[in-house]
């Protein structure tokens, strides 16, 4: 009986994700899909009005230009694969780090990208909102 209670209590630590981490992982996955699908409504729902979206080139966009560039195809993700993802939640803020590997077709020009990304999510009234993103080129 005691062993059962210990295992149930320890399960979130054993499996590495609590409720907030699971929610942030789901928001990150929704963002990945919305970027591939160029889904303006989903991108709007997932991002803060104060979004700071930094590219590995150094270019920084706000929310409206980030969404417009995805929807217009200037920044076109054909596929996005995330690996080595970690999630840390402190209060109403979450930090997600991962490696993003993608096939792109920016402005009709096929390409590939492999970058390290940090996302900063903030808990809103009903969901997690992307507040900041910064990417860096991998060597």
PDB file of N, CA and C in Angstrom, residues 104-106 108-112:
ATOM      1  N   UNK A 104      12.288  24.229 -45.754  1.00  0.00           N
ATOM      2  CA  UNK A 104      11.629  25.508 -45.988  1.00  0.00           C
ATOM      3  C   UNK A 104      11.421  25.737 -47.483  1.00  0.00           C
ATOM      4  N   UNK A 105      10.573  26.704 -47.782  1.00  0.00           N
ATOM      5  CA  UNK A 105      10.339  27.119 -49.156  1.00  0.00           C
ATOM      6  C   UNK A 105      10.084  28.625 -49.146  1.00  0.00           C
ATOM      7  N   UNK A 106      10.983  29.345 -48.489  1.00  0.00           N
ATOM      8  CA  UNK A 106      10.807  30.788 -48.285  1.00  0.00           C
ATOM      9  C   UNK A 106      10.748  31.524 -49.616  1.00  0.00           C
ATOM     10  N   UNK A 108       9.303  30.759 -52.205  1.00  0.00           N
ATOM     11  CA  UNK A 108       9.426  29.833 -53.326  1.00  0.00           C
ATOM     12  C   UNK A 108      10.811  29.244 -53.511  1.00  0.00           C
ATOM     13  N   UNK A 109      11.736  29.553 -52.599  1.00  0.00           N
ATOM     14  CA  UNK A 109      13.103  29.044 -52.700  1.00  0.00           C
ATOM     15  C   UNK A 109      13.313  27.932 -51.673  1.00  0.00           C
ATOM     16  N   UNK A 110      13.444  26.664 -52.127  1.00  0.00           N
ATOM     17  CA  UNK A 110      13.619  25.534 -51.197  1.00  0.00           C
ATOM     18  C   UNK A 110      14.917  25.647 -50.403  1.00  0.00           C
ATOM     19  N   UNK A 111      14.850  25.202 -49.156  1.00  0.00           N
ATOM     20  CA  UNK A 111      16.030  25.221 -48.307  1.00  0.00           C
ATOM     21  C   UNK A 111      15.842  24.333 -47.089  1.00  0.00           C
ATOM     22  N   UNK A 112      16.863  24.283 -46.265  1.00  0.00           N
ATOM     23  CA  UNK A 112      16.834  23.529 -45.013  1.00  0.00           C
ATOM     24  C   UNK A 112      17.446  24.386 -43.930  1.00  0.00           C
TER      25      UNK A 112
END
